[in-house]
Amino acid sequence: MFISSKGRYALRVVVDIAERQTSEYIPLQEIADGQHLSEKYLEAIVKSLVSGGVLEGQRGKGGGYKLSRSPDQCTVGEILRLTEGELAPVSCVDKSVEQCERRYECRSYPMWQGLDKMISDYLDGFTIQDLMRNED
């Protein structure tokens, strides 16, 4: 499993939006400038986050992006799956590929299943709220 820049940037963007969350939409250019990222690259990232239900987008004057729900309801695992696909450590436990026909005979398959569950449980255990700055 390798988390690409797409997944890492998606987390940065969602945390940034969450920390500045108001009833207003935040323009993508403002997000890109604040994160020192390419607006063009962010377009693809926010598109997957909108279609996955993490962000709401609005076009035109006053448009931009905002969270579709509270930061404590968005998990890191959800965001990474939307941008990276499955987070499986090996293909035999990846739900997006054809299942290995030897999995029931394979001595290491249960170990890979356990690792896959650990990764998912760990990443799903963190919310965007957990990653936000606590000014208290």
mmCIF file of N, CA and C in Angstrom:
data_model
loop_
_atom_site.group_PDB
_atom_site.id
_atom_site.type_symbol
_atom_site.label_atom_id
_atom_site.label_comp_id
_atom_site.label_asym_id
_atom_site.label_seq_id
_atom_site.Cartn_x
_atom_site.Cartn_y
_atom_site.Cartn_z
ATOM 1 N N MET A 1 0.843 -1.171 0.000
ATOM 2 C CA MET A 1 0.000 0.000 0.000
ATOM 3 C C MET A 1 0.890 1.235 0.000
ATOM 4 N N PHE A 2 0.578 2.141 -0.892
ATOM 5 C CA PHE A 2 1.313 3.383 -1.007
ATOM 6 C C PHE A 2 0.304 4.509 -1.166
ATOM 7 N N ILE A 3 0.357 5.491 -0.297
ATOM 8 C CA ILE A 3 -0.539 6.640 -0.397
ATOM 9 C C ILE A 3 0.164 7.688 -1.253
ATOM 10 N N SER A 4 -0.440 8.027 -2.380
ATOM 11 C CA SER A 4 0.147 8.984 -3.313
ATOM 12 C C SER A 4 -0.102 10.415 -2.863
ATOM 13 N N SER A 5 0.448 11.350 -3.625
ATOM 14 C CA SER A 5 0.226 12.764 -3.326
ATOM 15 C C SER A 5 -1.258 13.105 -3.420
ATOM 16 N N LYS A 6 -1.995 12.419 -4.272
ATOM 17 C CA LYS A 6 -3.428 12.682 -4.408
ATOM 18 C C LYS A 6 -4.147 12.465 -3.070
ATOM 19 N N GLY A 7 -3.867 11.371 -2.409
ATOM 20 C CA GLY A 7 -4.480 11.088 -1.107
ATOM 21 C C GLY A 7 -4.020 12.046 -0.027
ATOM 22 N N ARG A 8 -2.724 12.344 -0.015
ATOM 23 C CA ARG A 8 -2.191 13.267 0.994
ATOM 24 C C ARG A 8 -2.748 14.671 0.799
ATOM 25 N N TYR A 9 -2.827 15.115 -0.442
ATOM 26 C CA TYR A 9 -3.371 16.451 -0.725
ATOM 27 C C TYR A 9 -4.858 16.508 -0.405
ATOM 28 N N ALA A 10 -5.578 15.427 -0.667
ATOM 29 C CA ALA A 10 -7.008 15.394 -0.342
ATOM 30 C C ALA A 10 -7.212 15.617 1.158
ATOM 31 N N LEU A 11 -6.398 14.978 1.967
ATOM 32 C CA LEU A 11 -6.506 15.183 3.420
ATOM 33 C C LEU A 11 -6.198 16.627 3.794
ATOM 34 N N ARG A 12 -5.157 17.194 3.196
ATOM 35 C CA ARG A 12 -4.804 18.585 3.484
ATOM 36 C C ARG A 12 -5.949 19.522 3.127
ATOM 37 N N VAL A 13 -6.552 19.289 1.967
ATOM 38 C CA VAL A 13 -7.640 20.141 1.502
ATOM 39 C C VAL A 13 -8.853 20.031 2.416
ATOM 40 N N VAL A 14 -9.223 18.823 2.774
ATOM 41 C CA VAL A 14 -10.410 18.638 3.620
ATOM 42 C C VAL A 14 -10.177 19.236 5.010
ATOM 43 N N VAL A 15 -8.995 19.056 5.560
ATOM 44 C CA VAL A 15 -8.692 19.655 6.867
ATOM 45 C C VAL A 15 -8.716 21.185 6.759
ATOM 46 N N ASP A 16 -8.137 21.720 5.691
ATOM 47 C CA ASP A 16 -8.131 23.167 5.477
ATOM 48 C C ASP A 16 -9.559 23.712 5.411
ATOM 49 N N ILE A 17 -10.405 23.060 4.640
ATOM 50 C CA ILE A 17 -11.801 23.492 4.528
ATOM 51 C C ILE A 17 -12.507 23.378 5.879
ATOM 52 N N ALA A 18 -12.254 22.292 6.580
ATOM 53 C CA ALA A 18 -12.898 22.082 7.884
ATOM 54 C C ALA A 18 -12.487 23.154 8.884
ATOM 55 N N GLU A 19 -11.216 23.545 8.862
ATOM 56 C CA GLU A 19 -10.739 24.557 9.805
ATOM 57 C C GLU A 19 -11.297 25.944 9.501
ATOM 58 N N ARG A 20 -11.707 26.167 8.256
ATOM 59 C CA ARG A 20 -12.268 27.470 7.876
ATOM 60 C C ARG A 20 -13.755 27.370 7.595
ATOM 61 N N GLN A 21 -14.382 26.319 8.062
ATOM 62 C CA GLN A 21 -15.783 26.043 7.750
ATOM 63 C C GLN A 21 -16.716 27.132 8.251
ATOM 64 N N THR A 22 -17.489 27.639 7.316
ATOM 65 C CA THR A 22 -18.576 28.562 7.620
ATOM 66 C C THR A 22 -19.733 28.146 6.733
ATOM 67 N N SER A 23 -20.735 28.970 6.635
ATOM 68 C CA SER A 23 -21.831 28.663 5.721
ATOM 69 C C SER A 23 -21.442 29.034 4.286
ATOM 70 N N GLU A 24 -20.324 29.728 4.120
ATOM 71 C CA GLU A 24 -19.848 30.160 2.807
ATOM 72 C C GLU A 24 -19.043 29.046 2.130
ATOM 73 N N TYR A 25 -19.059 29.065 0.810
ATOM 74 C CA TYR A 25 -18.217 28.163 0.035
ATOM 75 C C TYR A 25 -16.831 28.782 -0.099
ATOM 76 N N ILE A 26 -15.799 27.960 -0.046
ATOM 77 C CA ILE A 26 -14.427 28.440 -0.152
ATOM 78 C C ILE A 26 -13.955 28.198 -1.585
ATOM 79 N N PRO A 27 -13.542 29.247 -2.293
ATOM 80 C CA PRO A 27 -13.096 29.076 -3.681
ATOM 81 C C PRO A 27 -11.879 28.163 -3.784
ATOM 82 N N LEU A 28 -11.851 27.365 -4.845
ATOM 83 C CA LEU A 28 -10.747 26.421 -5.043
ATOM 84 C C LEU A 28 -9.416 27.144 -5.156
ATOM 85 N N GLN A 29 -9.395 28.288 -5.810
ATOM 86 C CA GLN A 29 -8.153 29.055 -5.946
ATOM 87 C C GLN A 29 -7.612 29.456 -4.579
ATOM 88 N N GLU A 30 -8.494 29.827 -3.670
ATOM 89 C CA GLU A 30 -8.088 30.200 -2.320
ATOM 90 C C GLU A 30 -7.492 28.994 -1.582
ATOM 91 N N ILE A 31 -8.110 27.843 -1.761
ATOM 92 C CA ILE A 31 -7.597 26.604 -1.145
ATOM 93 C C ILE A 31 -6.226 26.274 -1.729
ATOM 94 N N ALA A 32 -6.116 26.329 -3.051
ATOM 95 C CA ALA A 32 -4.852 26.012 -3.735
ATOM 96 C C ALA A 32 -3.742 26.953 -3.276
ATOM 97 N N ASP A 33 -4.036 28.230 -3.220
ATOM 98 C CA ASP A 33 -3.031 29.199 -2.779
ATOM 99 C C ASP A 33 -2.608 28.944 -1.335
ATOM 100 N N GLY A 34 -3.578 28.690 -0.473
ATOM 101 C CA GLY A 34 -3.278 28.442 0.940
ATOM 102 C C GLY A 34 -2.480 27.177 1.185
ATOM 103 N N GLN A 35 -2.670 26.189 0.331
ATOM 104 C CA GLN A 35 -1.965 24.910 0.473
ATOM 105 C C GLN A 35 -0.737 24.810 -0.429
ATOM 106 N N HIS A 36 -0.496 25.856 -1.227
ATOM 107 C CA HIS A 36 0.632 25.874 -2.174
ATOM 108 C C HIS A 36 0.568 24.695 -3.137
ATOM 109 N N LEU A 37 -0.627 24.478 -3.677
ATOM 110 C CA LEU A 37 -0.864 23.377 -4.610
ATOM 111 C C LEU A 37 -1.457 23.927 -5.901
ATOM 112 N N SER A 38 -1.316 23.158 -6.952
ATOM 113 C CA SER A 38 -1.868 23.540 -8.248
ATOM 114 C C SER A 38 -3.391 23.458 -8.226
ATOM 115 N N GLU A 39 -4.051 24.530 -8.661
ATOM 116 C CA GLU A 39 -5.511 24.516 -8.713
ATOM 117 C C GLU A 39 -5.999 23.433 -9.673
ATOM 118 N N LYS A 40 -5.302 23.267 -10.781
ATOM 119 C CA LYS A 40 -5.695 22.265 -11.773
ATOM 120 C C LYS A 40 -5.642 20.855 -11.163
ATOM 121 N N TYR A 41 -4.603 20.561 -10.398
ATOM 122 C CA TYR A 41 -4.480 19.250 -9.757
ATOM 123 C C TYR A 41 -5.587 19.055 -8.712
ATOM 124 N N LEU A 42 -5.903 20.121 -7.984
ATOM 125 C CA LEU A 42 -6.933 20.023 -6.959
ATOM 126 C C LEU A 42 -8.318 19.792 -7.552
ATOM 127 N N GLU A 43 -8.542 20.242 -8.772
ATOM 128 C CA GLU A 43 -9.845 20.036 -9.410
ATOM 129 C C GLU A 43 -10.211 18.556 -9.451
ATOM 130 N N ALA A 44 -9.254 17.714 -9.822
ATOM 131 C CA ALA A 44 -9.507 16.268 -9.881
ATOM 132 C C ALA A 44 -9.746 15.690 -8.496
ATOM 133 N N ILE A 45 -9.030 16.198 -7.525
ATOM 134 C CA ILE A 45 -9.170 15.699 -6.155
ATOM 135 C C ILE A 45 -10.539 16.059 -5.590
ATOM 136 N N VAL A 46 -10.936 17.323 -5.710
ATOM 137 C CA VAL A 46 -12.219 17.725 -5.126
ATOM 138 C C VAL A 46 -13.393 17.092 -5.883
ATOM 139 N N LYS A 47 -13.200 16.808 -7.147
ATOM 140 C CA LYS A 47 -14.260 16.138 -7.908
ATOM 141 C C LYS A 47 -14.593 14.784 -7.279
ATOM 142 N N SER A 48 -13.574 14.008 -6.927
ATOM 143 C CA SER A 48 -13.834 12.706 -6.305
ATOM 144 C C SER A 48 -14.412 12.868 -4.894
ATOM 145 N N LEU A 49 -14.036 13.919 -4.191
ATOM 146 C CA LEU A 49 -14.572 14.160 -2.852
ATOM 147 C C LEU A 49 -16.027 14.628 -2.897
ATOM 148 N N VAL A 50 -16.384 15.363 -3.948
ATOM 149 C CA VAL A 50 -17.780 15.774 -4.126
ATOM 150 C C VAL A 50 -18.627 14.563 -4.495
ATOM 151 N N SER A 51 -18.153 13.775 -5.459
ATOM 152 C CA SER A 51 -18.943 12.603 -5.871
ATOM 153 C C SER A 51 -19.036 11.569 -4.757
ATOM 154 N N GLY A 52 -18.068 11.556 -3.841
ATOM 155 C CA GLY A 52 -18.104 10.650 -2.703
ATOM 156 C C GLY A 52 -18.899 11.182 -1.517
ATOM 157 N N GLY A 53 -19.390 12.414 -1.620
ATOM 158 C CA GLY A 53 -20.237 12.962 -0.566
ATOM 159 C C GLY A 53 -19.514 13.629 0.585
ATOM 160 N N VAL A 54 -18.200 13.836 0.465
ATOM 161 C CA VAL A 54 -17.458 14.496 1.540
ATOM 162 C C VAL A 54 -17.577 16.016 1.423
ATOM 163 N N LEU A 55 -17.528 16.523 0.185
ATOM 164 C CA LEU A 55 -17.627 17.954 -0.061
ATOM 165 C C LEU A 55 -18.872 18.282 -0.872
ATOM 166 N N GLU A 56 -19.325 19.510 -0.723
ATOM 167 C CA GLU A 56 -20.367 20.080 -1.581
ATOM 168 C C GLU A 56 -19.692 21.154 -2.414
ATOM 169 N N GLY A 57 -20.045 21.228 -3.676
ATOM 170 C CA GLY A 57 -19.485 22.249 -4.540
ATOM 171 C C GLY A 57 -20.569 23.130 -5.118
ATOM 172 N N GLN A 58 -20.188 24.383 -5.378
ATOM 173 C CA GLN A 58 -21.108 25.322 -6.010
ATOM 174 C C GLN A 58 -20.303 26.136 -7.017
ATOM 175 N N ARG A 59 -20.843 26.270 -8.221
ATOM 176 C CA ARG A 59 -20.185 27.041 -9.269
ATOM 177 C C ARG A 59 -20.637 28.484 -9.245
ATOM 178 N N GLY A 60 -19.879 29.313 -9.958
ATOM 179 C CA GLY A 60 -20.265 30.702 -10.136
ATOM 180 C C GLY A 60 -19.795 31.605 -9.013
ATOM 181 N N LYS A 61 -20.314 32.835 -9.069
ATOM 182 C CA LYS A 61 -19.941 33.829 -8.054
ATOM 183 C C LYS A 61 -20.348 33.334 -6.670
ATOM 184 N N GLY A 62 -19.427 33.400 -5.740
ATOM 185 C CA GLY A 62 -19.689 32.912 -4.391
ATOM 186 C C GLY A 62 -19.551 31.407 -4.284
ATOM 187 N N GLY A 63 -19.089 30.788 -5.368
ATOM 188 C CA GLY A 63 -18.959 29.336 -5.389
ATOM 189 C C GLY A 63 -17.662 28.855 -4.767
ATOM 190 N N GLY A 64 -17.538 27.561 -4.687
ATOM 191 C CA GLY A 64 -16.369 26.932 -4.104
ATOM 192 C C GLY A 64 -16.768 25.609 -3.477
ATOM 193 N N TYR A 65 -16.155 25.301 -2.337
ATOM 194 C CA TYR A 65 -16.387 24.014 -1.695
ATOM 195 C C TYR A 65 -16.541 24.189 -0.194
ATOM 196 N N LYS A 66 -17.335 23.286 0.381
ATOM 197 C CA LYS A 66 -17.459 23.200 1.834
ATOM 198 C C LYS A 66 -17.753 21.748 2.182
ATOM 199 N N LEU A 67 -17.572 21.406 3.451
ATOM 200 C CA LEU A 67 -17.856 20.047 3.902
ATOM 201 C C LEU A 67 -19.351 19.770 3.809
ATOM 202 N N SER A 68 -19.688 18.550 3.471
ATOM 203 C CA SER A 68 -21.103 18.179 3.392
ATOM 204 C C SER A 68 -21.646 17.716 4.742
ATOM 205 N N ARG A 69 -20.745 17.453 5.671
ATOM 206 C CA ARG A 69 -21.150 17.069 7.028
ATOM 207 C C ARG A 69 -20.050 17.497 7.992
ATOM 208 N N SER A 70 -20.277 17.322 9.252
ATOM 209 C CA SER A 70 -19.317 17.810 10.246
ATOM 210 C C SER A 70 -18.006 17.019 10.184
ATOM 211 N N PRO A 71 -16.900 17.653 10.588
ATOM 212 C CA PRO A 71 -15.583 17.012 10.521
ATOM 213 C C PRO A 71 -15.472 15.716 11.328
ATOM 214 N N ASP A 72 -16.280 15.578 12.363
ATOM 215 C CA ASP A 72 -16.220 14.343 13.147
ATOM 216 C C ASP A 72 -16.960 13.188 12.475
ATOM 217 N N GLN A 73 -17.597 13.465 11.341
ATOM 218 C CA GLN A 73 -18.311 12.426 10.590
ATOM 219 C C GLN A 73 -17.561 11.999 9.328
ATOM 220 N N CYS A 74 -16.381 12.562 9.085
ATOM 221 C CA CYS A 74 -15.563 12.223 7.904
ATOM 222 C C CYS A 74 -14.300 11.526 8.380
ATOM 223 N N THR A 75 -14.081 10.290 7.927
ATOM 224 C CA THR A 75 -12.884 9.577 8.366
ATOM 225 C C THR A 75 -11.760 9.699 7.342
ATOM 226 N N VAL A 76 -10.544 9.561 7.829
ATOM 227 C CA VAL A 76 -9.367 9.556 6.974
ATOM 228 C C VAL A 76 -9.461 8.402 5.981
ATOM 229 N N GLY A 77 -9.890 7.233 6.454
ATOM 230 C CA GLY A 77 -10.025 6.072 5.573
ATOM 231 C C GLY A 77 -10.969 6.339 4.418
ATOM 232 N N GLU A 78 -12.096 6.991 4.702
ATOM 233 C CA GLU A 78 -13.072 7.314 3.649
ATOM 234 C C GLU A 78 -12.446 8.200 2.582
ATOM 235 N N ILE A 79 -11.734 9.228 3.009
ATOM 236 C CA ILE A 79 -11.126 10.167 2.067
ATOM 237 C C ILE A 79 -10.049 9.485 1.242
ATOM 238 N N LEU A 80 -9.240 8.666 1.880
ATOM 239 C CA LEU A 80 -8.187 7.963 1.134
ATOM 240 C C LEU A 80 -8.776 6.955 0.146
ATOM 241 N N ARG A 81 -9.846 6.281 0.509
ATOM 242 C CA ARG A 81 -10.475 5.345 -0.435
ATOM 243 C C ARG A 81 -11.062 6.076 -1.641
ATOM 244 N N LEU A 82 -11.612 7.253 -1.408
ATOM 245 C CA LEU A 82 -12.177 8.038 -2.511
ATOM 246 C C LEU A 82 -11.101 8.502 -3.485
ATOM 247 N N THR A 83 -9.928 8.794 -2.978
ATOM 248 C CA THR A 83 -8.866 9.326 -3.832
ATOM 249 C C THR A 83 -7.867 8.271 -4.286
ATOM 250 N N GLU A 84 -7.661 7.241 -3.502
ATOM 251 C CA GLU A 84 -6.658 6.221 -3.810
ATOM 252 C C GLU A 84 -7.256 4.907 -4.295
ATOM 253 N N GLY A 85 -8.515 4.670 -3.999
ATOM 254 C CA GLY A 85 -9.092 3.358 -4.264
ATOM 255 C C GLY A 85 -8.918 2.496 -3.027
ATOM 256 N N GLU A 86 -8.944 1.201 -3.205
ATOM 257 C CA GLU A 86 -8.784 0.293 -2.058
ATOM 258 C C GLU A 86 -7.421 0.490 -1.401
ATOM 259 N N LEU A 87 -7.353 0.262 -0.114
ATOM 260 C CA LEU A 87 -6.116 0.437 0.651
ATOM 261 C C LEU A 87 -5.468 -0.890 1.012
ATOM 262 N N ALA A 88 -5.847 -1.932 0.299
ATOM 263 C CA ALA A 88 -5.350 -3.276 0.592
ATOM 264 C C ALA A 88 -3.833 -3.352 0.440
ATOM 265 N N PRO A 89 -3.162 -4.073 1.353
ATOM 266 C CA PRO A 89 -1.710 -4.196 1.280
ATOM 267 C C PRO A 89 -1.238 -5.145 0.172
ATOM 268 N N VAL A 90 -2.083 -6.092 -0.220
ATOM 269 C CA VAL A 90 -1.768 -7.034 -1.298
ATOM 270 C C VAL A 90 -3.026 -7.267 -2.128
ATOM 271 N N SER A 91 -2.844 -7.672 -3.364
ATOM 272 C CA SER A 91 -3.979 -7.801 -4.275
ATOM 273 C C SER A 91 -4.975 -8.889 -3.865
ATOM 274 N N CYS A 92 -4.527 -9.899 -3.151
ATOM 275 C CA CYS A 92 -5.446 -10.993 -2.829
ATOM 276 C C CYS A 92 -6.546 -10.585 -1.837
ATOM 277 N N VAL A 93 -6.368 -9.469 -1.126
ATOM 278 C CA VAL A 93 -7.427 -8.987 -0.234
ATOM 279 C C VAL A 93 -8.070 -7.698 -0.753
ATOM 280 N N ASP A 94 -7.676 -7.284 -1.932
ATOM 281 C CA ASP A 94 -8.233 -6.080 -2.562
ATOM 282 C C ASP A 94 -9.601 -6.415 -3.133
ATOM 283 N N LYS A 95 -10.632 -5.740 -2.625
ATOM 284 C CA LYS A 95 -12.003 -6.036 -3.046
ATOM 285 C C LYS A 95 -12.304 -5.571 -4.469
ATOM 286 N N SER A 96 -11.434 -4.745 -5.040
ATOM 287 C CA SER A 96 -11.686 -4.215 -6.371
ATOM 288 C C SER A 96 -11.106 -5.097 -7.489
ATOM 289 N N VAL A 97 -10.392 -6.144 -7.132
ATOM 290 C CA VAL A 97 -9.839 -7.052 -8.146
ATOM 291 C C VAL A 97 -10.453 -8.443 -7.969
ATOM 292 N N GLU A 98 -10.284 -9.254 -8.994
ATOM 293 C CA GLU A 98 -10.814 -10.619 -8.945
ATOM 294 C C GLU A 98 -10.145 -11.385 -7.802
ATOM 295 N N GLN A 99 -10.938 -12.105 -7.039
ATOM 296 C CA GLN A 99 -10.426 -12.838 -5.884
ATOM 297 C C GLN A 99 -9.528 -13.999 -6.328
ATOM 298 N N CYS A 100 -8.469 -14.181 -5.599
ATOM 299 C CA CYS A 100 -7.521 -15.256 -5.886
ATOM 300 C C CYS A 100 -8.204 -16.610 -5.656
ATOM 301 N N GLU A 101 -8.070 -17.482 -6.603
ATOM 302 C CA GLU A 101 -8.710 -18.805 -6.474
ATOM 303 C C GLU A 101 -8.018 -19.682 -5.427
ATOM 304 N N ARG A 102 -6.809 -19.330 -5.028
ATOM 305 C CA ARG A 102 -6.071 -20.113 -4.033
ATOM 306 C C ARG A 102 -6.249 -19.604 -2.606
ATOM 307 N N ARG A 103 -7.060 -18.582 -2.414
ATOM 308 C CA ARG A 103 -7.128 -17.941 -1.094
ATOM 309 C C ARG A 103 -7.523 -18.897 0.029
ATOM 310 N N TYR A 104 -8.323 -19.909 -0.269
ATOM 311 C CA TYR A 104 -8.753 -20.835 0.792
ATOM 312 C C TYR A 104 -7.684 -21.872 1.119
ATOM 313 N N GLU A 105 -6.711 -22.034 0.248
ATOM 314 C CA GLU A 105 -5.598 -22.962 0.497
ATOM 315 C C GLU A 105 -4.350 -22.234 0.982
ATOM 316 N N CYS A 106 -4.316 -20.942 0.779
ATOM 317 C CA CYS A 106 -3.114 -20.143 1.035
ATOM 318 C C CYS A 106 -2.869 -19.988 2.535
ATOM 319 N N ARG A 107 -1.652 -20.337 2.950
ATOM 320 C CA ARG A 107 -1.291 -20.247 4.369
ATOM 321 C C ARG A 107 -1.163 -18.794 4.842
ATOM 322 N N SER A 108 -0.838 -17.888 3.926
ATOM 323 C CA SER A 108 -0.630 -16.495 4.340
ATOM 324 C C SER A 108 -1.871 -15.618 4.164
ATOM 325 N N TYR A 109 -2.907 -16.110 3.525
ATOM 326 C CA TYR A 109 -4.106 -15.309 3.277
ATOM 327 C C TYR A 109 -4.731 -14.753 4.561
ATOM 328 N N PRO A 110 -4.896 -15.539 5.624
ATOM 329 C CA PRO A 110 -5.464 -14.976 6.861
ATOM 330 C C PRO A 110 -4.617 -13.830 7.440
ATOM 331 N N MET A 111 -3.292 -13.934 7.284
ATOM 332 C CA MET A 111 -2.415 -12.869 7.768
ATOM 333 C C MET A 111 -2.674 -11.585 6.977
ATOM 334 N N TRP A 112 -2.790 -11.695 5.637
ATOM 335 C CA TRP A 112 -3.053 -10.527 4.799
ATOM 336 C C TRP A 112 -4.424 -9.927 5.108
ATOM 337 N N GLN A 113 -5.395 -10.777 5.374
ATOM 338 C CA GLN A 113 -6.724 -10.277 5.763
ATOM 339 C C GLN A 113 -6.632 -9.479 7.067
ATOM 340 N N GLY A 114 -5.870 -10.000 8.011
ATOM 341 C CA GLY A 114 -5.704 -9.311 9.296
ATOM 342 C C GLY A 114 -5.018 -7.963 9.131
ATOM 343 N N LEU A 115 -3.984 -7.918 8.291
ATOM 344 C CA LEU A 115 -3.286 -6.656 8.050
ATOM 345 C C LEU A 115 -4.216 -5.655 7.363
ATOM 346 N N ASP A 116 -4.988 -6.130 6.404
ATOM 347 C CA ASP A 116 -5.947 -5.271 5.709
ATOM 348 C C ASP A 116 -6.949 -4.684 6.705
ATOM 349 N N LYS A 117 -7.434 -5.501 7.610
ATOM 350 C CA LYS A 117 -8.390 -5.033 8.626
ATOM 351 C C LYS A 117 -7.732 -4.025 9.565
ATOM 352 N N MET A 118 -6.485 -4.273 9.940
ATOM 353 C CA MET A 118 -5.775 -3.343 10.824
ATOM 354 C C MET A 118 -5.612 -1.972 10.169
ATOM 355 N N ILE A 119 -5.244 -1.977 8.890
ATOM 356 C CA ILE A 119 -5.065 -0.722 8.154
ATOM 357 C C ILE A 119 -6.394 0.033 8.094
ATOM 358 N N SER A 120 -7.443 -0.675 7.702
ATOM 359 C CA SER A 120 -8.765 -0.033 7.603
ATOM 360 C C SER A 120 -9.241 0.483 8.951
ATOM 361 N N ASP A 121 -9.124 -0.334 9.978
ATOM 362 C CA ASP A 121 -9.561 0.078 11.314
ATOM 363 C C ASP A 121 -8.776 1.304 11.796
ATOM 364 N N TYR A 122 -7.476 1.306 11.533
ATOM 365 C CA TYR A 122 -6.624 2.417 11.960
ATOM 366 C C TYR A 122 -7.033 3.708 11.261
ATOM 367 N N LEU A 123 -7.126 3.670 9.928
ATOM 368 C CA LEU A 123 -7.450 4.876 9.170
ATOM 369 C C LEU A 123 -8.891 5.326 9.382
ATOM 370 N N ASP A 124 -9.795 4.383 9.588
ATOM 371 C CA ASP A 124 -11.183 4.732 9.869
ATOM 372 C C ASP A 124 -11.363 5.226 11.302
ATOM 373 N N GLY A 125 -10.350 5.026 12.132
ATOM 374 C CA GLY A 125 -10.394 5.488 13.515
ATOM 375 C C GLY A 125 -10.046 6.961 13.673
ATOM 376 N N PHE A 126 -9.561 7.587 12.599
ATOM 377 C CA PHE A 126 -9.236 9.009 12.625
ATOM 378 C C PHE A 126 -10.273 9.779 11.823
ATOM 379 N N THR A 127 -10.768 10.841 12.401
ATOM 380 C CA THR A 127 -11.684 11.719 11.682
ATOM 381 C C THR A 127 -10.938 12.995 11.300
ATOM 382 N N ILE A 128 -11.569 13.784 10.444
ATOM 383 C CA ILE A 128 -11.005 15.078 10.087
ATOM 384 C C ILE A 128 -10.923 15.954 11.346
ATOM 385 N N GLN A 129 -11.884 15.819 12.235
ATOM 386 C CA GLN A 129 -11.849 16.565 13.502
ATOM 387 C C GLN A 129 -10.554 16.259 14.261
ATOM 388 N N ASP A 130 -10.116 15.012 14.236
ATOM 389 C CA ASP A 130 -8.889 14.618 14.923
ATOM 390 C C ASP A 130 -7.659 15.321 14.331
ATOM 391 N N LEU A 131 -7.702 15.608 13.038
ATOM 392 C CA LEU A 131 -6.550 16.212 12.360
ATOM 393 C C LEU A 131 -6.548 17.743 12.415
ATOM 394 N N MET A 132 -7.650 18.317 12.825
ATOM 395 C CA MET A 132 -7.755 19.780 12.877
ATOM 396 C C MET A 132 -6.949 20.343 14.043
ATOM 397 N N ARG A 133 -6.512 21.591 13.862
ATOM 398 C CA ARG A 133 -5.816 22.283 14.951
ATOM 399 C C ARG A 133 -6.788 22.508 16.083
ATOM 400 N N ASN A 134 -6.340 22.225 17.275
ATOM 401 C CA ASN A 134 -7.141 22.536 18.460
ATOM 402 C C ASN A 134 -6.565 23.795 19.080
ATOM 403 N N GLU A 135 -7.288 24.875 18.970
ATOM 404 C CA GLU A 135 -6.830 26.174 19.455
ATOM 405 C C GLU A 135 -7.037 26.348 20.956
ATOM 406 N N ASP A 136 -7.587 25.328 21.611
ATOM 407 C CA ASP A 136 -7.885 25.429 23.053
ATOM 408 C C ASP A 136 -6.627 25.498 23.883
#
